[in-house]
Amino acid sequence: MSELKEGQKAPEFTSTDQNGAAVSLSQFTGKKVVLYFYPKDDTPGCTAEACDFRDNYQGLTAKGIVVLGVSVDDEKSHQKFVTKHSLPFTLVADTDKKIVEAYGVWVEKNMYGKKYMGIARKTFLIDEQGIITHIIEKVDTKNATAQVLELLK
């Protein structure tokens, strides 16, 4: 799998959200999409990032931006995370890892000398035609929205 680059078409996907409803990237054609990948529901960094998007959600939607969070957690885990933190946006369950692999964020990680596979925290900004306009490699979990809005100026 070659690495995705800005200017490329974003890979299409269909999976389920926290409510078990089908969600596809193509259903958001005509809107800007913030597609953010995060390692795990309800962990400190992931919670900070999700709550930052939550706290700035009105401003994003006012600009016609859709927020989609993706991790390999299942619908039930996403549902708990959404409820606990009152998240107003869609979380996509990628339990079969097809989306994380298509976007190149399923990578080997290393913690305390132990190697394992996991999600690299990364955010893709996708335009109304489904083209990747920006890729945020180093996400600031507490200021994720500010990073997005800075690039969309």
Coordinates of N, CA and C in Angstrom, one line a residue:
M1 N 0.9 -1.2 0.0 CA 0.0 0.0 0.0 C 0.9 1.2 0.0
S2 N 0.8 2.1 -1.0 CA 1.6 3.3 -1.1 C 0.9 4.3 -0.2
E3 N 1.8 5.2 0.3 CA 1.3 6.2 1.2 C 0.4 7.3 0.5
L4 N -0.6 7.6 1.2 CA -1.5 8.7 0.6 C -0.9 10.0 0.6
K5 N -1.2 10.8 -0.4 CA -0.6 12.2 -0.4 C -1.7 13.2 -0.7
E6 N -1.4 14.4 -0.3 CA -2.3 15.5 -0.6 C -2.5 15.6 -2.1
G7 N -3.8 15.9 -2.5 CA -4.1 15.9 -4.0 C -4.6 14.6 -4.5
Q8 N -4.5 13.5 -3.7 CA -5.1 12.3 -4.2 C -6.5 12.1 -3.8
K9 N -7.2 11.3 -4.5 CA -8.6 11.0 -4.1 C -8.6 10.2 -2.8
A10 N -9.4 10.5 -1.8 CA -9.5 9.8 -0.6 C -10.1 8.4 -0.8
P11 N -9.5 7.4 -0.2 CA -10.1 6.1 -0.4 C -11.6 6.0 0.1
E12 N -12.5 5.4 -0.7 CA -13.9 5.3 -0.3 C -13.9 4.2 0.8
F13 N -14.9 4.3 1.7 CA -15.1 3.2 2.7 C -16.6 3.2 3.0
T14 N -17.0 2.1 3.5 CA -18.3 1.9 4.1 C -18.1 1.1 5.4
S15 N -18.7 1.5 6.5 CA -18.6 0.8 7.7 C -19.8 1.1 8.5
T16 N -19.7 1.0 9.8 CA -20.9 1.3 10.7 C -20.4 2.4 11.7
D17 N -21.4 3.1 12.2 CA -21.1 4.2 13.2 C -21.5 3.6 14.6
Q18 N -21.4 4.5 15.6 CA -21.7 4.1 17.0 C -23.1 3.6 17.2
N19 N -24.0 3.9 16.2 CA -25.4 3.4 16.4 C -25.7 2.2 15.5
G20 N -24.6 1.7 14.8 CA -24.8 0.5 13.9 C -25.3 0.9 12.5
A21 N -25.4 2.2 12.3 CA -25.9 2.7 10.9 C -24.7 2.7 10.0
A22 N -25.0 2.4 8.7 CA -24.0 2.4 7.7 C -23.5 3.8 7.4
V23 N -22.2 4.0 7.3 CA -21.6 5.3 7.0 C -20.6 5.1 5.9
S24 N -20.6 5.9 4.8 CA -19.7 5.9 3.7 C -19.1 7.3 3.5
L25 N -17.9 7.3 3.1 CA -17.3 8.6 2.8 C -18.1 9.3 1.7
S26 N -18.6 8.6 0.7 CA -19.3 9.2 -0.5 C -20.6 9.9 -0.1
Q27 N -21.1 9.5 1.1 CA -22.4 10.2 1.5 C -22.1 11.7 1.9
F28 N -20.9 12.0 2.0 CA -20.5 13.4 2.4 C -20.0 14.2 1.2
T29 N -20.1 13.7 -0.1 CA -19.7 14.4 -1.2 C -20.4 15.8 -1.2
G30 N -19.7 16.9 -1.5 CA -20.3 18.2 -1.5 C -20.0 18.9 -0.2
K31 N -19.4 18.2 0.8 CA -19.0 18.8 2.1 C -17.5 18.6 2.3
K32 N -17.0 19.5 3.1 CA -15.6 19.2 3.6 C -15.7 18.2 4.7
V33 N -14.7 17.3 4.8 CA -14.7 16.3 5.8 C -13.4 16.3 6.6
V34 N -13.5 16.3 7.9 CA -12.3 16.1 8.7 C -12.4 14.6 9.1
L35 N -11.5 13.8 8.6 CA -11.4 12.4 8.9 C -10.2 12.2 9.8
Y36 N -10.5 11.9 11.1 CA -9.4 11.8 12.0 C -9.4 10.3 12.5
F37 N -8.1 9.8 12.6 CA -7.9 8.5 13.1 C -7.2 8.6 14.4
Y38 N -7.7 7.8 15.4 CA -7.2 7.8 16.7 C -7.1 6.4 17.2
P39 N -6.1 6.2 18.2 CA -5.9 4.8 18.6 C -7.0 4.1 19.4
K40 N -7.6 4.7 20.4 CA -8.5 3.9 21.2 C -9.5 4.9 21.9
D41 N -10.8 4.4 22.0 CA -11.8 5.1 22.7 C -11.4 5.3 24.2
D42 N -11.7 6.5 24.7 CA -11.7 6.8 26.1 C -10.3 6.7 26.8
T43 N -9.2 6.9 25.9 CA -7.9 7.0 26.5 C -7.6 8.5 26.6
P44 N -6.6 8.9 27.4 CA -6.4 10.4 27.6 C -6.2 11.2 26.3
G45 N -5.3 10.8 25.5 CA -5.1 11.6 24.2 C -6.3 11.6 23.3
C46 N -6.9 10.5 23.2 CA -8.0 10.3 22.3 C -9.2 11.1 22.8
T47 N -9.4 11.1 24.1 CA -10.5 11.9 24.7 C -10.3 13.4 24.6
A48 N -9.0 13.8 24.8 CA -8.7 15.2 24.6 C -9.0 15.7 23.2
E49 N -8.6 14.8 22.2 CA -8.9 15.2 20.8 C -10.4 15.2 20.5
A50 N -11.1 14.2 20.9 CA -12.5 14.1 20.6 C -13.3 15.3 21.3
C51 N -12.9 15.6 22.5 CA -13.5 16.7 23.3 C -13.2 18.1 22.6
D52 N -12.0 18.2 22.1 CA -11.7 19.4 21.4 C -12.6 19.6 20.1
F53 N -12.8 18.5 19.4 CA -13.7 18.6 18.2 C -15.1 18.9 18.7
R54 N -15.5 18.3 19.8 CA -16.8 18.5 20.4 C -17.0 20.0 20.8
D55 N -16.0 20.5 21.5 CA -16.2 21.9 22.0 C -16.2 22.9 20.8
N56 N -15.7 22.6 19.7 CA -15.6 23.5 18.5 C -16.5 23.0 17.4
Y57 N -17.4 22.1 17.7 CA -18.2 21.5 16.7 C -19.1 22.5 15.9
Q58 N -19.7 23.4 16.7 CA -20.7 24.3 16.1 C -19.9 25.2 15.0
G59 N -18.7 25.6 15.4 CA -17.9 26.4 14.5 C -17.6 25.6 13.2
L60 N -17.3 24.4 13.4 CA -16.9 23.5 12.2 C -18.1 23.3 11.3
T61 N -19.3 23.0 11.9 CA -20.5 22.7 11.1 C -21.0 24.0 10.4
A62 N -20.7 25.1 11.1 CA -21.1 26.4 10.5 C -20.3 26.7 9.2
K63 N -19.1 26.1 9.1 CA -18.3 26.2 7.9 C -18.6 25.0 6.9
G64 N -19.6 24.2 7.2 CA -20.0 23.1 6.3 C -19.0 21.9 6.4
I65 N -18.4 21.8 7.6 CA -17.4 20.7 7.8 C -18.0 19.6 8.6
V66 N -17.8 18.3 8.1 CA -18.3 17.1 8.7 C -17.1 16.5 9.5
V67 N -17.3 16.1 10.7 CA -16.2 15.4 11.5 C -16.5 13.9 11.6
L68 N -15.6 13.1 11.2 CA -15.7 11.7 11.3 C -14.4 11.2 12.1
G69 N -14.6 10.4 13.2 CA -13.5 9.8 13.9 C -13.5 8.3 13.6
V70 N -12.3 7.8 13.4 CA -12.2 6.4 13.1 C -11.2 5.7 14.0
S71 N -11.6 4.6 14.6 CA -10.7 3.7 15.3 C -11.1 2.3 15.1
V72 N -10.3 1.3 15.5 CA -10.7 -0.1 15.4 C -11.6 -0.6 16.5
D73 N -12.0 0.3 17.4 CA -13.0 -0.1 18.4 C -14.3 -0.4 17.8
D74 N -15.1 -1.3 18.5 CA -16.4 -1.6 17.9 C -17.5 -0.6 18.3
E75 N -18.7 -0.8 17.7 CA -19.8 0.1 17.9 C -20.2 0.3 19.3
K76 N -20.1 -0.7 20.1 CA -20.5 -0.6 21.5 C -19.5 0.3 22.3
S77 N -18.2 0.1 22.0 CA -17.2 1.0 22.6 C -17.4 2.4 22.2
H78 N -17.7 2.6 20.9 CA -17.9 4.0 20.4 C -19.1 4.6 21.0
Q79 N -20.2 3.8 21.2 CA -21.4 4.3 21.8 C -21.1 4.8 23.2
K80 N -20.4 4.0 24.0 CA -20.0 4.5 25.4 C -19.2 5.7 25.4
F81 N -18.3 5.8 24.5 CA -17.4 7.0 24.3 C -18.2 8.2 24.0
V82 N -19.1 8.1 23.0 CA -20.0 9.2 22.6 C -20.9 9.7 23.8
T83 N -21.5 8.7 24.5 CA -22.4 9.0 25.6 C -21.6 9.7 26.7
K84 N -20.5 9.1 27.1 CA -19.7 9.6 28.2 C -19.3 11.1 28.0
H85 N -18.9 11.4 26.8 CA -18.3 12.7 26.5 C -19.2 13.6 25.6
S86 N -20.5 13.2 25.4 CA -21.5 14.0 24.6 C -20.9 14.4 23.3
L87 N -20.4 13.4 22.6 CA -19.8 13.7 21.3 C -20.9 13.9 20.2
P88 N -20.9 15.0 19.5 CA -22.0 15.3 18.5 C -21.7 14.7 17.1
F89 N -20.6 14.1 16.9 CA -20.2 13.7 15.6 C -20.1 12.2 15.5
T90 N -19.9 11.7 14.3 CA -19.9 10.2 14.0 C -18.6 9.6 14.3
L91 N -18.6 8.5 15.0 CA -17.4 7.7 15.1 C -17.6 6.4 14.3
V92 N -16.6 6.1 13.5 CA -16.7 4.9 12.6 C -16.0 3.8 13.2
A93 N -16.7 2.6 13.3 CA -16.1 1.4 13.8 C -15.4 0.7 12.6
D94 N -14.1 0.5 12.7 CA -13.3 -0.2 11.7 C -12.7 -1.5 12.3
T95 N -13.6 -2.4 12.7 CA -13.1 -3.6 13.4 C -12.3 -4.5 12.5
D96 N -12.6 -4.4 11.2 CA -11.9 -5.3 10.2 C -10.6 -4.6 9.7
K97 N -10.3 -3.4 10.1 CA -9.1 -2.7 9.8 C -9.0 -2.3 8.3
K98 N -10.1 -2.4 7.6 CA -10.0 -2.0 6.1 C -9.7 -0.5 5.9
I99 N -10.3 0.3 6.7 CA -10.2 1.8 6.5 C -8.8 2.2 7.0
V100 N -8.3 1.7 8.2 CA -7.0 2.2 8.7 C -5.9 1.7 7.7
E101 N -6.1 0.5 7.1 CA -5.1 0.0 6.1 C -5.2 0.8 4.9
A102 N -6.4 1.2 4.4 CA -6.5 2.0 3.1 C -5.9 3.4 3.3
Y103 N -5.9 3.9 4.5 CA -5.4 5.2 4.8 C -3.9 5.2 5.3
G104 N -3.4 4.0 5.4 CA -2.0 3.8 5.8 C -1.7 4.2 7.2
V105 N -2.7 4.1 8.1 CA -2.5 4.5 9.5 C -2.3 3.3 10.4
W106 N -2.5 2.1 9.9 CA -2.3 0.9 10.7 C -0.8 0.5 10.6
V107 N -0.1 0.9 11.7 CA 1.4 0.8 11.6 C 2.0 0.1 12.8
E108 N 3.3 -0.3 12.6 CA 4.0 -0.9 13.8 C 4.3 0.2 14.7
K109 N 4.0 0.0 16.0 CA 4.4 1.0 17.0 C 5.3 0.3 18.0
N110 N 5.9 1.1 18.8 CA 6.9 0.6 19.8 C 6.7 1.3 21.1
M111 N 6.4 0.6 22.1 CA 6.3 1.2 23.5 C 7.1 0.4 24.5
Y112 N 8.0 1.0 25.1 CA 8.8 0.4 26.1 C 9.5 -0.8 25.5
G113 N 9.9 -0.7 24.2 CA 10.7 -1.8 23.6 C 9.8 -2.9 23.1
K114 N 8.5 -2.8 23.3 CA 7.5 -3.8 22.8 C 6.9 -3.3 21.5
K115 N 7.0 -4.1 20.5 CA 6.5 -3.8 19.2 C 5.1 -4.4 19.0
Y116 N 4.2 -3.6 18.5 CA 2.8 -4.0 18.3 C 2.2 -3.2 17.1
M117 N 1.1 -3.7 16.6 CA 0.4 -2.9 15.5 C -0.7 -2.0 16.2
G118 N -0.8 -0.8 15.6 CA -1.8 0.1 16.1 C -2.0 1.2 15.2
I119 N -2.9 2.1 15.6 CA -3.3 3.3 14.7 C -2.3 4.5 15.0
A120 N -1.8 5.0 13.9 CA -1.0 6.3 14.0 C -2.0 7.4 14.0
R121 N -2.0 8.2 15.0 CA -2.9 9.4 15.0 C -2.6 10.3 13.9
K122 N -3.6 10.5 13.0 CA -3.4 11.3 11.8 C -4.8 11.8 11.4
T123 N -4.8 13.0 10.8 CA -6.0 13.7 10.4 C -5.9 14.0 8.9
F124 N -7.0 13.7 8.2 CA -7.1 14.0 6.7 C -8.2 15.0 6.5
L125 N -7.9 16.0 5.8 CA -8.9 17.0 5.4 C -9.2 16.7 3.9
I126 N -10.5 16.5 3.7 CA -11.0 16.0 2.4 C -12.0 17.1 1.9
D127 N -11.8 17.5 0.6 CA -12.7 18.5 0.1 C -14.0 18.0 -0.5
E128 N -14.8 18.9 -1.0 CA -16.1 18.5 -1.4 C -16.2 17.5 -2.5
Q129 N -15.1 17.3 -3.3 CA -15.0 16.3 -4.4 C -14.3 15.0 -3.9
G130 N -14.0 14.9 -2.6 CA -13.3 13.7 -2.1 C -11.8 13.7 -2.3
I131 N -11.2 14.8 -2.5 CA -9.8 14.9 -2.7 C -9.1 15.3 -1.3
I132 N -8.0 14.6 -1.0 CA -7.3 14.9 0.3 C -6.6 16.3 0.0
T133 N -6.9 17.3 0.8 CA -6.3 18.6 0.6 C -5.1 18.8 1.6
H134 N -5.3 18.2 2.8 CA -4.2 18.3 3.8 C -4.1 17.0 4.7
I135 N -2.9 16.7 5.1 CA -2.8 15.6 6.0 C -2.0 16.1 7.2
I136 N -2.6 16.0 8.4 CA -1.9 16.4 9.6 C -1.3 15.2 10.3
E137 N 0.1 15.2 10.2 CA 0.9 14.1 10.7 C 1.1 14.1 12.2
K138 N 1.3 15.4 12.7 CA 1.5 15.5 14.1 C 0.3 16.3 14.7
V139 N -0.6 15.5 15.2 CA -1.8 16.0 15.7 C -1.6 16.5 17.2
D140 N -2.0 17.7 17.4 CA -2.0 18.3 18.8 C -3.4 18.0 19.4
T141 N -3.5 17.0 20.2 CA -4.8 16.5 20.7 C -5.6 17.5 21.3
K142 N -5.0 18.5 22.0 CA -5.8 19.5 22.7 C -6.2 20.6 21.8
N143 N -5.6 20.7 20.7 CA -5.8 21.8 19.7 C -6.1 21.3 18.3
A144 N -6.7 20.1 18.2 CA -6.9 19.5 16.9 C -7.8 20.4 16.0
T145 N -8.8 21.0 16.5 CA -9.7 21.9 15.7 C -8.9 23.1 15.2
A146 N -8.1 23.7 16.0 CA -7.3 24.9 15.6 C -6.4 24.5 14.5
Q147 N -5.8 23.3 14.5 CA -4.9 22.8 13.5 C -5.7 22.7 12.1
V148 N -6.9 22.2 12.2 CA -7.7 22.0 11.0 C -8.1 23.4 10.5
L149 N -8.6 24.3 11.3 CA -9.0 25.6 10.8 C -7.9 26.4 10.3
E150 N -6.7 26.3 10.8 CA -5.5 27.0 10.3 C -5.3 26.6 8.8
L151 N -5.4 25.3 8.6 CA -5.2 24.8 7.2 C -6.3 25.2 6.2
L152 N -7.5 25.4 6.7 CA -8.6 25.7 5.9 C -8.7 27.2 5.6
K153 N -7.8 28.0 6.1 CA -7.9 29.5 5.9 C -7.7 29.8 4.4

